[in-house]
Amino acid sequence: DRKMIINALNSGASAFMADFEDSNAPTWANVIEGQVDLRDAVRGTIRFAARKTGRLYTLGPKPAALLVRPRGWHLEEAHLVVDGRPAPASLVDFGLYAFHNAVALVERGAGPWFYLPKLECHEEAALWDDVFVRAQDALGLPVGTIKATVLIETLPAAFEMHEILHALRRHSAGLNCGRWDYIFSYIKTVAHDPARVLPDRAQVGMTQPCMRAYSQLLIQTCHRRGVHAMGGMAAQIPIKSDPALNARALANVRADKLREVQDGHDGTWVAHPGLVGLAREIFDAHMPAAHQIDRLLPDLAVTADDLLAVPTGTRTEEGLRHNIRVAVQYLEAWLGGQGCVPLYHLMEDAATAEIARAQVWQWVRHGARLADGRPVTAALVRQLVAQELSALHVALGDARMAEGRFALAAGLFTELACAETLAPFLTVPAYRHITTLTGGEPMSAHDQTTFNDTRWTGVVRPYGKDQVERLRGTVKIEHSLADRGARRLWAS
């Protein structure tokens, strides 16, 4: 989104992260247009003219530093096939950006700077290091030109922070608390342990002992190794329609950022440009220098038990319903090509949708009891999904429900939440729905109806999509009937 990129770069923040991962629905159009927008932003030529007002958006004199987050190692790019297989999406995003912009960035006094998501171990960090070295060699750039901050957003990675920094030592810019995905990873890692069932998602904040241990350990690790420790994302968005509610939201952001800077973080993130001023005010007041790497936290001793401690709280019907509402609405938007969705005054992305559906799965799997004593069952989840869909229908109207993909989103959510095993990622099974039939764009309502026709039930094809793509171009196609018809027409 060109306008969003321009506004973010002009927001007054020190840096802006362009996201091809959790905030992006990876239709082929989004992937390629995003790369075009970044190419123009790097060269300072990005423009956007609003159709309704005619207003022209351009970069200001001091834009924020540009960082890019490619997709994780677990994702594929179906539209770019190498040796008969979809290319790793992470390499597509990184490769296109580095190839088109790395040299131009260096010439402008900046550099190719990245945020690396979803890492679970130092071997994955070492793989990125190999990629960086190969890319720099191909582009004629010195080793170390590329810099990367690793998001510590999986529970296994929290146990390997030193090793991850060591693996990327030639390119490391630090670590970042990816707290939303971290909660999802906690659920996924302990999924089969009935003693570690989480309370309502809203109750799992950064003041929970396990979350506080994780963030403080990250600070201690980074500062011991001489790199930056970045705080987490504030997902709140300004609420212009309700000043009282907006004041409470800003108070929560203020408390969160104050905790981060007082703990020792060297910077932080916000989801909306409207929060940049507040976050900067707090960090400038309590961290007058560029960083606080000299705060080593020598007395801090975080143990494995601290990281694995179970968050305390209650499980409620409203918490269950909220998970359903958020996940279904987010999925519906994602299937329509939108990966960053404002819902209930928070900017939701794939990470929060992952928490929502994984938590519902965990509650069903272990028959967790709500505060009123009822166990969470697959039948209850299906009942509440139907009720929430009906409520959405009333709120949004017939036209929006008809043109949307709510039935598909609800079906996908229910299938994953009530499955026997926890699917590793929501976006993997959802991805096929934005790459089917239309070359990477979401299916039309007509195509969805045809694709889901019951007459296709039981039809099994003895070949897969990858086989078709591999054989494409190897089959000789003869247009004999068309050729004969054309010749006869010409002869007449």
CSV table of C-alpha atoms in Angstrom, one decimal:
chain,number,residue,atom,x,y,z
A,1,ASP,CA,0.0,0.0,0.0
A,2,ARG,CA,1.9,3.1,-1.3
A,3,LYS,CA,0.0,5.5,0.9
A,4,MET,CA,0.6,3.5,4.0
A,5,ILE,CA,4.4,3.2,3.2
A,6,ILE,CA,4.6,7.0,2.6
A,7,ASN,CA,2.8,7.8,5.9
A,8,ALA,CA,4.9,5.4,7.9
A,9,LEU,CA,8.2,6.7,6.5
A,10,ASN,CA,7.0,10.3,7.3
A,11,SER,CA,5.6,9.4,10.8
A,12,GLY,CA,8.6,10.6,12.8
A,13,ALA,CA,9.6,7.1,13.8
A,14,SER,CA,13.3,6.2,13.6
A,15,ALA,CA,12.5,3.1,11.5
A,16,PHE,CA,9.6,1.6,9.5
A,17,MET,CA,9.3,-2.1,8.9
A,18,ALA,CA,7.8,-3.1,5.6
A,19,ASP,CA,6.2,-6.4,6.3
A,20,PHE,CA,5.8,-9.3,3.8
A,21,GLU,CA,5.0,-11.6,6.6
A,22,ASP,CA,2.2,-11.5,9.3
A,23,SER,CA,0.8,-8.2,8.1
A,24,ASN,CA,0.6,-9.3,4.5
A,25,ALA,CA,-1.8,-11.6,2.7
A,26,PRO,CA,0.6,-13.0,0.1
A,27,THR,CA,-1.4,-12.8,-3.1
A,28,TRP,CA,1.0,-12.5,-6.0
A,29,ALA,CA,-0.2,-9.0,-6.6
A,30,ASN,CA,0.5,-8.0,-3.0
A,31,VAL,CA,4.0,-9.6,-3.2
A,32,ILE,CA,5.0,-7.9,-6.4
A,33,GLU,CA,3.3,-4.6,-5.9
A,34,GLY,CA,5.0,-4.4,-2.4
A,35,GLN,CA,8.4,-4.9,-4.0
A,36,VAL,CA,7.7,-2.2,-6.6
A,37,ASP,CA,6.6,0.2,-3.8
A,38,LEU,CA,9.8,-0.5,-1.8
A,39,ARG,CA,12.0,0.0,-4.9
A,40,ASP,CA,10.4,3.5,-5.4
A,41,ALA,CA,10.7,4.3,-1.7
A,42,VAL,CA,14.4,3.4,-1.6
A,43,ARG,CA,15.0,5.8,-4.5
A,44,GLY,CA,12.7,8.5,-3.1
A,45,THR,CA,10.4,8.5,-6.0
A,46,ILE,CA,7.4,6.9,-4.4
A,47,ARG,CA,4.1,8.9,-4.9
A,48,PHE,CA,0.5,8.4,-4.2
A,49,ALA,CA,-2.4,10.5,-5.5
A,50,ALA,CA,-5.7,10.0,-3.7
A,51,ARG,CA,-8.6,9.5,-6.1
A,52,LYS,CA,-11.3,11.2,-4.2
A,53,THR,CA,-9.4,14.3,-3.0
A,54,GLY,CA,-6.6,14.5,-5.5
A,55,ARG,CA,-4.1,14.9,-2.6
A,56,LEU,CA,-0.5,13.9,-3.5
A,57,TYR,CA,1.5,12.0,-1.0
A,58,THR,CA,5.3,12.1,-1.2
A,59,LEU,CA,8.2,11.5,1.1
A,60,GLY,CA,9.3,14.2,3.5
A,61,PRO,CA,12.9,15.4,3.9
A,62,LYS,CA,13.8,13.0,6.7
A,63,PRO,CA,12.0,9.6,6.2
A,64,ALA,CA,12.5,6.8,8.7
A,65,ALA,CA,15.0,4.1,8.0
A,66,LEU,CA,13.6,1.3,6.0
A,67,LEU,CA,13.6,-2.3,7.3
A,68,VAL,CA,12.0,-5.3,5.6
A,69,ARG,CA,10.5,-8.5,7.1
A,70,PRO,CA,10.4,-11.4,4.6
A,71,ARG,CA,8.1,-14.3,5.1
A,72,GLY,CA,9.3,-17.2,7.4
A,73,TRP,CA,11.0,-20.4,6.4
A,74,HIS,CA,7.8,-22.4,6.7
A,75,LEU,CA,6.0,-20.6,3.8
A,76,GLU,CA,6.2,-21.2,0.1
A,77,GLU,CA,5.7,-18.9,-2.9
A,78,ALA,CA,3.5,-20.9,-5.3
A,79,HIS,CA,3.9,-18.4,-8.2
A,80,LEU,CA,7.7,-18.9,-8.5
A,81,VAL,CA,8.6,-22.5,-9.2
A,82,VAL,CA,12.2,-23.8,-9.0
A,83,ASP,CA,13.1,-27.3,-10.1
A,84,GLY,CA,9.4,-28.1,-10.1
A,85,ARG,CA,8.8,-27.0,-6.6
A,86,PRO,CA,7.5,-23.7,-5.1
A,87,ALA,CA,10.3,-21.4,-4.0
A,88,PRO,CA,10.8,-20.7,-0.3
A,89,ALA,CA,8.8,-17.5,0.3
A,90,SER,CA,11.5,-16.1,2.6
A,91,LEU,CA,14.1,-16.2,-0.2
A,92,VAL,CA,11.7,-14.7,-2.7
A,93,ASP,CA,11.0,-11.7,-0.5
A,94,PHE,CA,14.6,-11.3,0.5
A,95,GLY,CA,16.0,-11.9,-2.9
A,96,LEU,CA,13.8,-9.5,-4.8
A,97,TYR,CA,14.4,-6.7,-2.3
A,98,ALA,CA,18.2,-7.2,-2.0
A,99,PHE,CA,18.7,-7.6,-5.8
A,100,HIS,CA,16.8,-4.5,-6.7
A,101,ASN,CA,17.8,-2.3,-3.7
A,102,ALA,CA,20.9,-3.3,-1.8
A,103,VAL,CA,23.4,-1.4,-3.9
A,104,ALA,CA,21.1,1.7,-4.2
A,105,LEU,CA,20.7,1.7,-0.4
A,106,VAL,CA,24.4,1.6,0.2
A,107,GLU,CA,25.0,4.4,-2.3
A,108,ARG,CA,22.5,6.5,-0.3
A,109,GLY,CA,24.2,5.9,3.0
A,110,ALA,CA,21.8,3.3,4.3
A,111,GLY,CA,21.8,-0.5,3.8
A,112,PRO,CA,19.8,-3.6,3.3
A,113,TRP,CA,18.3,-4.1,6.7
A,114,PHE,CA,16.0,-6.9,7.7
A,115,TYR,CA,13.8,-8.4,10.4
A,116,LEU,CA,13.8,-12.2,10.5
A,117,PRO,CA,10.7,-13.9,11.7
A,118,LYS,CA,9.7,-17.3,13.2
A,119,LEU,CA,13.2,-18.7,13.8
A,120,GLU,CA,13.2,-21.6,16.2
A,121,CYS,CA,16.9,-22.5,16.5
A,122,HIS,CA,20.4,-21.3,15.7
A,123,GLU,CA,20.6,-23.6,12.6
A,124,GLU,CA,17.9,-21.5,11.0
A,125,ALA,CA,19.9,-18.3,11.9
A,126,ALA,CA,23.0,-19.9,10.3
A,127,LEU,CA,21.0,-20.6,7.1
A,128,TRP,CA,20.1,-16.9,6.9
A,129,ASP,CA,23.8,-16.0,7.5
A,130,ASP,CA,24.8,-18.3,4.5
A,131,VAL,CA,22.1,-16.6,2.4
A,132,PHE,CA,23.4,-13.1,3.3
A,133,VAL,CA,27.0,-14.1,2.5
A,134,ARG,CA,26.0,-15.5,-0.9
A,135,ALA,CA,23.9,-12.4,-1.7
A,136,GLN,CA,26.6,-10.0,-0.7
A,137,ASP,CA,29.1,-11.9,-2.9
A,138,ALA,CA,26.7,-11.8,-5.9
A,139,LEU,CA,26.1,-8.1,-5.5
A,140,GLY,CA,29.7,-7.2,-4.9
A,141,LEU,CA,29.1,-5.9,-1.3
A,142,PRO,CA,31.4,-6.6,1.7
A,143,VAL,CA,30.3,-9.2,4.2
A,144,GLY,CA,28.4,-7.4,7.0
A,145,THR,CA,26.7,-4.9,4.7
A,146,ILE,CA,23.4,-6.7,5.4
A,147,LYS,CA,22.1,-6.3,8.9
A,148,ALA,CA,19.3,-8.3,10.5
A,149,THR,CA,17.4,-8.2,13.7
A,150,VAL,CA,15.9,-11.6,14.8
A,151,LEU,CA,12.4,-11.7,16.2
A,152,ILE,CA,12.4,-13.9,19.3
A,153,GLU,CA,8.8,-15.0,18.8
A,154,THR,CA,9.0,-18.8,19.4
A,155,LEU,CA,9.5,-20.6,22.7
A,156,PRO,CA,12.4,-22.7,21.4
A,157,ALA,CA,14.3,-19.7,20.2
A,158,ALA,CA,14.1,-18.2,23.7
A,159,PHE,CA,16.4,-21.0,24.8
A,160,GLU,CA,18.9,-20.3,22.0
A,161,MET,CA,19.3,-16.5,22.0
A,162,HIS,CA,23.1,-16.5,22.5
A,163,GLU,CA,23.5,-19.2,19.8
A,164,ILE,CA,21.3,-17.2,17.3
A,165,LEU,CA,23.3,-14.1,17.9
A,166,HIS,CA,26.5,-16.1,17.4
A,167,ALA,CA,25.3,-17.7,14.1
A,168,LEU,CA,24.5,-14.2,12.7
A,169,ARG,CA,27.4,-12.4,14.4
A,170,ARG,CA,28.6,-10.9,11.0
A,171,HIS,CA,25.2,-9.5,10.3
A,172,SER,CA,23.4,-9.1,13.7
A,173,ALA,CA,21.7,-5.9,14.7
A,174,GLY,CA,20.0,-7.4,17.8
A,175,LEU,CA,16.9,-9.2,18.9
A,176,ASN,CA,13.3,-8.2,19.2
A,177,CYS,CA,10.5,-9.4,21.4
A,178,GLY,CA,7.8,-10.7,19.1
A,179,ARG,CA,5.4,-11.2,21.9
A,180,TRP,CA,2.2,-12.1,19.9
A,181,ASP,CA,3.7,-15.0,18.0
A,182,TYR,CA,5.6,-16.0,21.2
A,183,ILE,CA,2.3,-16.6,22.9
A,184,PHE,CA,1.1,-18.7,19.9
A,185,SER,CA,4.4,-20.6,20.0
A,186,TYR,CA,4.0,-21.3,23.7
A,187,ILE,CA,0.6,-22.9,23.0
A,188,LYS,CA,2.0,-24.9,20.1
A,189,THR,CA,5.1,-26.1,22.0
A,190,VAL,CA,3.1,-27.3,25.1
A,191,ALA,CA,0.0,-28.2,23.1
A,192,HIS,CA,-0.4,-31.7,24.6
A,193,ASP,CA,0.3,-30.8,28.2
A,194,PRO,CA,-3.0,-30.5,30.1
A,195,ALA,CA,-1.2,-28.6,32.9
A,196,ARG,CA,-0.3,-25.7,30.6
A,197,VAL,CA,-3.6,-24.6,29.3
A,198,LEU,CA,-3.7,-20.8,29.0
A,199,PRO,CA,-6.4,-18.4,30.3
A,200,ASP,CA,-8.2,-15.9,28.1
A,201,ARG,CA,-5.9,-14.3,25.5
A,202,ALA,CA,-6.5,-10.8,26.9
A,203,GLN,CA,-5.0,-11.9,30.2
A,204,VAL,CA,-1.7,-13.1,28.8
A,205,GLY,CA,0.2,-9.8,28.9
A,206,MET,CA,3.8,-8.8,29.4
A,207,THR,CA,3.4,-8.6,33.1
A,208,GLN,CA,2.7,-12.4,33.3
A,209,PRO,CA,5.9,-13.9,35.0
A,210,CYS,CA,6.8,-16.1,32.0
A,211,MET,CA,6.5,-13.1,29.6
A,212,ARG,CA,8.4,-10.9,31.8
A,213,ALA,CA,11.2,-13.5,32.2
A,214,TYR,CA,11.3,-13.8,28.4
A,215,SER,CA,11.7,-10.1,27.8
A,216,GLN,CA,14.2,-9.5,30.5
A,217,LEU,CA,16.3,-12.5,29.4
A,218,LEU,CA,16.3,-11.0,25.9
A,219,ILE,CA,17.6,-7.7,27.2
A,220,GLN,CA,20.3,-9.4,29.3
A,221,THR,CA,21.4,-11.5,26.3
A,222,CYS,CA,21.6,-8.7,23.8
A,223,HIS,CA,23.4,-6.3,26.1
A,224,ARG,CA,25.9,-9.0,27.1
A,225,ARG,CA,26.7,-9.4,23.4
A,226,GLY,CA,26.7,-5.7,22.6
A,227,VAL,CA,23.6,-5.5,20.4
A,228,HIS,CA,20.2,-3.8,20.7
A,229,ALA,CA,17.3,-5.3,22.5
A,230,MET,CA,14.0,-4.1,21.0
A,231,GLY,CA,10.7,-4.1,22.8
A,232,GLY,CA,7.4,-5.5,21.5
A,233,MET,CA,4.6,-4.1,19.3
A,234,ALA,CA,1.8,-2.0,20.7
A,235,ALA,CA,-1.2,-3.1,18.7
A,236,GLN,CA,-3.5,-0.3,19.8
A,237,ILE,CA,-4.8,2.2,17.3
A,238,PRO,CA,-6.2,5.6,18.0
A,239,ILE,CA,-10.0,5.7,18.7
A,240,LYS,CA,-11.2,9.0,17.4
A,241,SER,CA,-14.9,8.3,17.9
A,242,ASP,CA,-14.6,7.7,21.7
A,243,PRO,CA,-12.2,10.1,23.7
A,244,ALA,CA,-12.7,8.2,26.9
A,245,LEU,CA,-11.9,4.8,25.4
A,246,ASN,CA,-9.0,6.4,23.5
A,247,ALA,CA,-7.6,7.7,26.7
A,248,ARG,CA,-7.6,4.3,28.3
A,249,ALA,CA,-5.9,2.8,25.3
A,250,LEU,CA,-3.2,5.4,25.4
A,251,ALA,CA,-2.7,4.8,29.1
A,252,ASN,CA,-2.1,1.1,28.4
A,253,VAL,CA,0.4,2.0,25.7
A,254,ARG,CA,2.2,4.4,28.0
A,255,ALA,CA,2.4,1.8,30.8
A,256,ASP,CA,3.7,-0.8,28.3
A,257,LYS,CA,6.4,1.4,26.9
A,258,LEU,CA,7.4,2.7,30.3
A,259,ARG,CA,8.0,-0.8,31.5
A,260,GLU,CA,10.1,-1.6,28.4
A,261,VAL,CA,12.4,1.4,28.7
A,262,GLN,CA,12.8,1.0,32.5
A,263,ASP,CA,13.6,-2.7,32.0
A,264,GLY,CA,16.4,-1.9,29.6
A,265,HIS,CA,15.0,-2.1,26.1
A,266,ASP,CA,16.8,0.1,23.5
A,267,GLY,CA,13.8,0.8,21.4
A,268,THR,CA,10.2,-0.3,20.7
A,269,TRP,CA,7.5,-0.7,18.1
A,270,VAL,CA,4.0,0.6,17.5
A,271,ALA,CA,1.4,-0.6,15.0
A,272,HIS,CA,0.0,2.8,14.1
A,273,PRO,CA,1.8,6.1,13.1
A,274,GLY,CA,-0.4,7.9,15.6
A,275,LEU,CA,1.4,6.3,18.5
A,276,VAL,CA,4.9,7.2,17.4
A,277,GLY,CA,4.9,10.5,19.3
A,278,LEU,CA,3.8,8.8,22.6
A,279,ALA,CA,6.4,6.0,22.4
A,280,ARG,CA,9.2,8.5,21.5
A,281,GLU,CA,8.3,10.8,24.3
A,282,ILE,CA,8.6,8.0,26.9
A,283,PHE,CA,11.8,6.6,25.5
A,284,ASP,CA,13.4,10.0,25.1
A,285,ALA,CA,12.5,10.9,28.7
A,286,HIS,CA,14.0,7.7,30.2
A,287,MET,CA,16.7,6.9,27.7
A,288,PRO,CA,18.5,10.1,26.7
A,289,ALA,CA,21.2,8.3,24.9
A,290,ALA,CA,20.8,6.4,21.7
A,291,HIS,CA,20.6,3.1,23.6
A,292,GLN,CA,21.3,1.5,27.0
A,293,ILE,CA,23.4,-1.4,26.0
A,294,ASP,CA,25.6,-0.7,29.1
A,295,ARG,CA,22.8,-2.0,31.3
A,296,LEU,CA,23.9,-5.6,31.7
A,297,LEU,CA,21.4,-6.8,34.3
A,298,PRO,CA,24.1,-8.9,36.1
A,299,ASP,CA,21.7,-9.9,38.9
A,300,LEU,CA,19.1,-11.3,36.6
A,301,ALA,CA,18.8,-15.1,36.7
A,302,VAL,CA,16.1,-16.5,34.4
A,303,THR,CA,15.6,-20.3,34.4
A,304,ALA,CA,13.9,-22.7,32.1
A,305,ASP,CA,11.1,-23.0,34.7
A,306,ASP,CA,10.6,-19.2,34.5
A,307,LEU,CA,10.2,-19.3,30.7
A,308,LEU,CA,7.8,-22.3,31.0
A,309,ALA,CA,5.7,-20.9,33.8
A,310,VAL,CA,2.0,-21.1,33.0
A,311,PRO,CA,0.2,-17.8,32.7
A,312,THR,CA,-2.5,-17.4,35.4
A,313,GLY,CA,-6.1,-16.3,34.9
A,314,THR,CA,-9.5,-17.5,33.9
A,315,ARG,CA,-11.2,-18.9,30.8
A,316,THR,CA,-14.5,-17.3,29.9
A,317,GLU,CA,-17.2,-17.6,27.3
A,318,GLU,CA,-16.5,-14.1,26.2
A,319,GLY,CA,-12.8,-14.9,25.8
A,320,LEU,CA,-13.8,-17.9,23.6
A,321,ARG,CA,-16.3,-15.8,21.6
A,322,HIS,CA,-13.7,-13.1,21.1
A,323,ASN,CA,-11.2,-15.6,19.8
A,324,ILE,CA,-13.8,-16.8,17.3
A,325,ARG,CA,-14.8,-13.2,16.3
A,326,VAL,CA,-11.2,-12.1,15.7
A,327,ALA,CA,-10.0,-15.2,13.9
A,328,VAL,CA,-13.0,-15.5,11.6
A,329,GLN,CA,-13.0,-11.8,10.7
A,330,TYR,CA,-9.2,-11.7,10.2
A,331,LEU,CA,-9.3,-14.8,8.1
A,332,GLU,CA,-12.0,-13.4,5.9
A,333,ALA,CA,-10.0,-10.2,5.3
A,334,TRP,CA,-6.8,-12.3,4.7
A,335,LEU,CA,-8.6,-14.4,2.1
A,336,GLY,CA,-9.6,-11.2,0.4
A,337,GLY,CA,-6.0,-10.0,0.2
A,338,GLN,CA,-5.8,-7.9,3.4
A,339,GLY,CA,-3.2,-9.0,6.0
A,340,CYS,CA,-3.4,-6.1,8.5
A,341,VAL,CA,-6.9,-5.7,9.9
A,342,PRO,CA,-8.2,-3.2,12.5
A,343,LEU,CA,-10.6,-5.1,14.8
A,344,TYR,CA,-12.0,-3.9,18.2
A,345,HIS,CA,-9.5,-1.0,18.3
A,346,LEU,CA,-6.4,-3.2,17.8
A,347,MET,CA,-4.4,-3.8,14.7
A,348,GLU,CA,-4.6,-7.5,14.1
A,349,ASP,CA,-2.3,-9.6,12.0
A,350,ALA,CA,-1.7,-13.3,11.4
A,351,ALA,CA,0.0,-13.6,14.8
A,352,THR,CA,-3.1,-12.7,16.8
A,353,ALA,CA,-5.3,-14.9,14.6
A,354,GLU,CA,-2.9,-17.7,15.2
A,355,ILE,CA,-3.2,-17.2,19.0
A,356,ALA,CA,-7.0,-17.2,18.8
A,357,ARG,CA,-7.4,-20.4,16.8
A,358,ALA,CA,-4.6,-22.3,18.7
A,359,GLN,CA,-6.0,-21.3,22.0
A,360,VAL,CA,-9.5,-22.6,21.0
A,361,TRP,CA,-7.8,-25.8,19.8
A,362,GLN,CA,-6.0,-26.2,23.2
A,363,TRP,CA,-9.2,-25.6,25.2
A,364,VAL,CA,-11.1,-28.2,23.1
A,365,ARG,CA,-8.2,-30.7,23.2
A,366,HIS,CA,-8.1,-30.7,27.0
A,367,GLY,CA,-11.7,-30.0,27.7
A,368,ALA,CA,-10.8,-26.9,29.5
A,369,ARG,CA,-13.6,-25.5,31.8
A,370,LEU,CA,-14.9,-22.0,31.5
A,371,ALA,CA,-15.5,-19.9,34.6
A,372,ASP,CA,-19.1,-21.1,34.7
A,373,GLY,CA,-18.0,-24.7,34.8
A,374,ARG,CA,-18.8,-25.8,31.3
A,375,PRO,CA,-16.2,-27.7,29.4
A,376,VAL,CA,-15.1,-26.4,26.0
A,377,THR,CA,-16.0,-29.0,23.4
A,378,ALA,CA,-16.0,-29.1,19.6
A,379,ALA,CA,-19.8,-29.0,19.7
A,380,LEU,CA,-19.7,-25.8,21.7
A,381,VAL,CA,-17.2,-24.2,19.4
A,382,ARG,CA,-19.3,-25.0,16.4
A,383,GLN,CA,-22.4,-23.6,18.1
A,384,LEU,CA,-20.6,-20.3,19.0
A,385,VAL,CA,-19.1,-20.0,15.5
A,386,ALA,CA,-22.6,-20.2,14.0
A,387,GLN,CA,-23.9,-17.6,16.6
A,388,GLU,CA,-21.0,-15.2,15.9
A,389,LEU,CA,-21.6,-15.6,12.1
A,390,SER,CA,-25.2,-14.7,12.6
A,391,ALA,CA,-24.2,-11.6,14.7
A,392,LEU,CA,-21.8,-10.5,12.0
A,393,HIS,CA,-24.5,-10.9,9.4
A,394,VAL,CA,-26.8,-8.6,11.4
A,395,ALA,CA,-24.0,-6.1,12.0
A,396,LEU,CA,-22.6,-6.0,8.4
A,397,GLY,CA,-25.7,-6.6,6.3
A,398,ASP,CA,-26.6,-8.9,3.5
A,399,ALA,CA,-24.4,-7.3,0.8
A,400,ARG,CA,-21.2,-7.5,2.8
A,401,MET,CA,-21.8,-11.1,3.8
A,402,ALA,CA,-22.6,-12.1,0.3
A,403,GLU,CA,-19.5,-10.5,-1.3
A,404,GLY,CA,-17.2,-11.6,1.5
A,405,ARG,CA,-15.7,-15.0,2.4
A,406,PHE,CA,-17.1,-15.4,5.8
A,407,ALA,CA,-18.4,-19.0,5.3
A,408,LEU,CA,-15.0,-20.1,4.0
A,409,ALA,CA,-13.2,-18.3,6.9
A,410,ALA,CA,-15.5,-19.8,9.5
A,411,GLY,CA,-15.2,-23.3,8.0
A,412,LEU,CA,-11.4,-23.1,7.9
A,413,PHE,CA,-11.3,-21.8,11.5
A,414,THR,CA,-13.7,-24.5,12.7
A,415,GLU,CA,-11.8,-27.3,10.9
A,416,LEU,CA,-8.5,-26.2,12.5
A,417,ALA,CA,-9.8,-25.5,16.0
A,418,CYS,CA,-11.6,-28.8,16.2
A,419,ALA,CA,-8.9,-31.0,14.5
A,420,GLU,CA,-7.3,-33.9,16.2
A,421,THR,CA,-3.9,-32.4,15.9
A,422,LEU,CA,-2.8,-28.7,16.0
A,423,ALA,CA,-1.8,-27.5,12.6
A,424,PRO,CA,1.6,-25.8,12.8
A,425,PHE,CA,0.3,-22.6,11.0
A,426,LEU,CA,-3.0,-21.2,10.0
A,427,THR,CA,-1.7,-19.5,6.9
A,428,VAL,CA,-0.4,-22.7,5.3
A,429,PRO,CA,-3.8,-24.3,4.6
A,430,ALA,CA,-5.4,-20.9,4.0
A,431,TYR,CA,-2.8,-20.1,1.3
A,432,ARG,CA,-4.2,-22.5,-1.2
A,433,HIS,CA,-7.4,-20.4,-1.2
A,434,ILE,CA,-5.6,-17.3,-2.5
A,435,THR,CA,-3.7,-19.2,-5.2
A,436,THR,CA,-6.5,-21.4,-6.6
A,437,LEU,CA,-7.9,-20.8,-10.1
A,438,THR,CA,-7.0,-17.1,-10.5
A,439,GLY,CA,-3.3,-17.0,-10.6
A,440,GLY,CA,-2.8,-15.8,-7.0
A,441,GLU,CA,-5.9,-13.7,-6.5
A,442,PRO,CA,-8.8,-14.6,-4.3
A,443,MET,CA,-11.5,-16.7,-6.0
A,444,SER,CA,-14.7,-14.9,-7.0
A,445,ALA,CA,-18.0,-15.9,-5.5
A,446,HIS,CA,-18.9,-17.7,-8.7
A,447,ASP,CA,-15.6,-19.6,-8.6
A,448,GLN,CA,-16.0,-20.5,-5.0
A,449,THR,CA,-19.5,-21.9,-5.7
A,450,THR,CA,-18.2,-24.0,-8.6
A,451,PHE,CA,-15.2,-25.2,-6.7
A,452,ASN,CA,-17.3,-26.2,-3.7
A,453,ASP,CA,-20.1,-27.9,-5.8
A,454,THR,CA,-21.1,-31.2,-4.2
A,455,ARG,CA,-20.9,-32.9,-7.6
A,456,TRP,CA,-17.1,-32.8,-7.1
A,457,THR,CA,-17.3,-34.8,-3.9
A,458,GLY,CA,-15.4,-38.1,-4.3
A,459,VAL,CA,-13.5,-37.0,-7.4
A,460,VAL,CA,-9.9,-37.8,-6.9
A,461,ARG,CA,-7.2,-36.7,-9.4
A,462,PRO,CA,-4.2,-39.0,-9.7
A,463,TYR,CA,-1.8,-36.0,-10.0
A,464,GLY,CA,-1.0,-32.9,-8.0
A,465,LYS,CA,-0.5,-29.2,-8.7
A,466,ASP,CA,3.3,-29.6,-8.6
A,467,GLN,CA,3.2,-32.3,-11.3
A,468,VAL,CA,1.1,-30.1,-13.6
A,469,GLU,CA,3.5,-27.2,-13.2
A,470,ARG,CA,6.5,-29.4,-13.8
A,471,LEU,CA,5.0,-30.9,-17.0
A,472,ARG,CA,3.8,-27.5,-18.3
A,473,GLY,CA,5.7,-26.7,-21.4
A,474,THR,CA,6.8,-30.3,-22.1
A,475,VAL,CA,3.5,-31.3,-23.8
A,476,LYS,CA,3.2,-30.5,-27.5
A,477,ILE,CA,-0.1,-28.7,-28.1
A,478,GLU,CA,-1.6,-28.8,-31.6
A,479,HIS,CA,-4.5,-26.6,-32.5
A,480,SER,CA,-5.5,-28.8,-35.4
A,481,LEU,CA,-9.3,-28.1,-35.4
A,482,ALA,CA,-8.7,-24.3,-35.1
A,483,ASP,CA,-6.1,-24.5,-37.8
A,484,ARG,CA,-8.4,-26.4,-40.2
A,485,GLY,CA,-11.2,-24.0,-39.6
A,486,ALA,CA,-9.0,-21.0,-40.2
A,487,ARG,CA,-7.7,-22.5,-43.5
A,488,ARG,CA,-11.2,-23.2,-44.7
A,489,LEU,CA,-12.3,-19.7,-43.8
A,490,TRP,CA,-9.3,-18.3,-45.7
A,491,ALA,CA,-10.0,-20.5,-48.7
A,492,SER,CA,-13.5,-19.3,-48.9
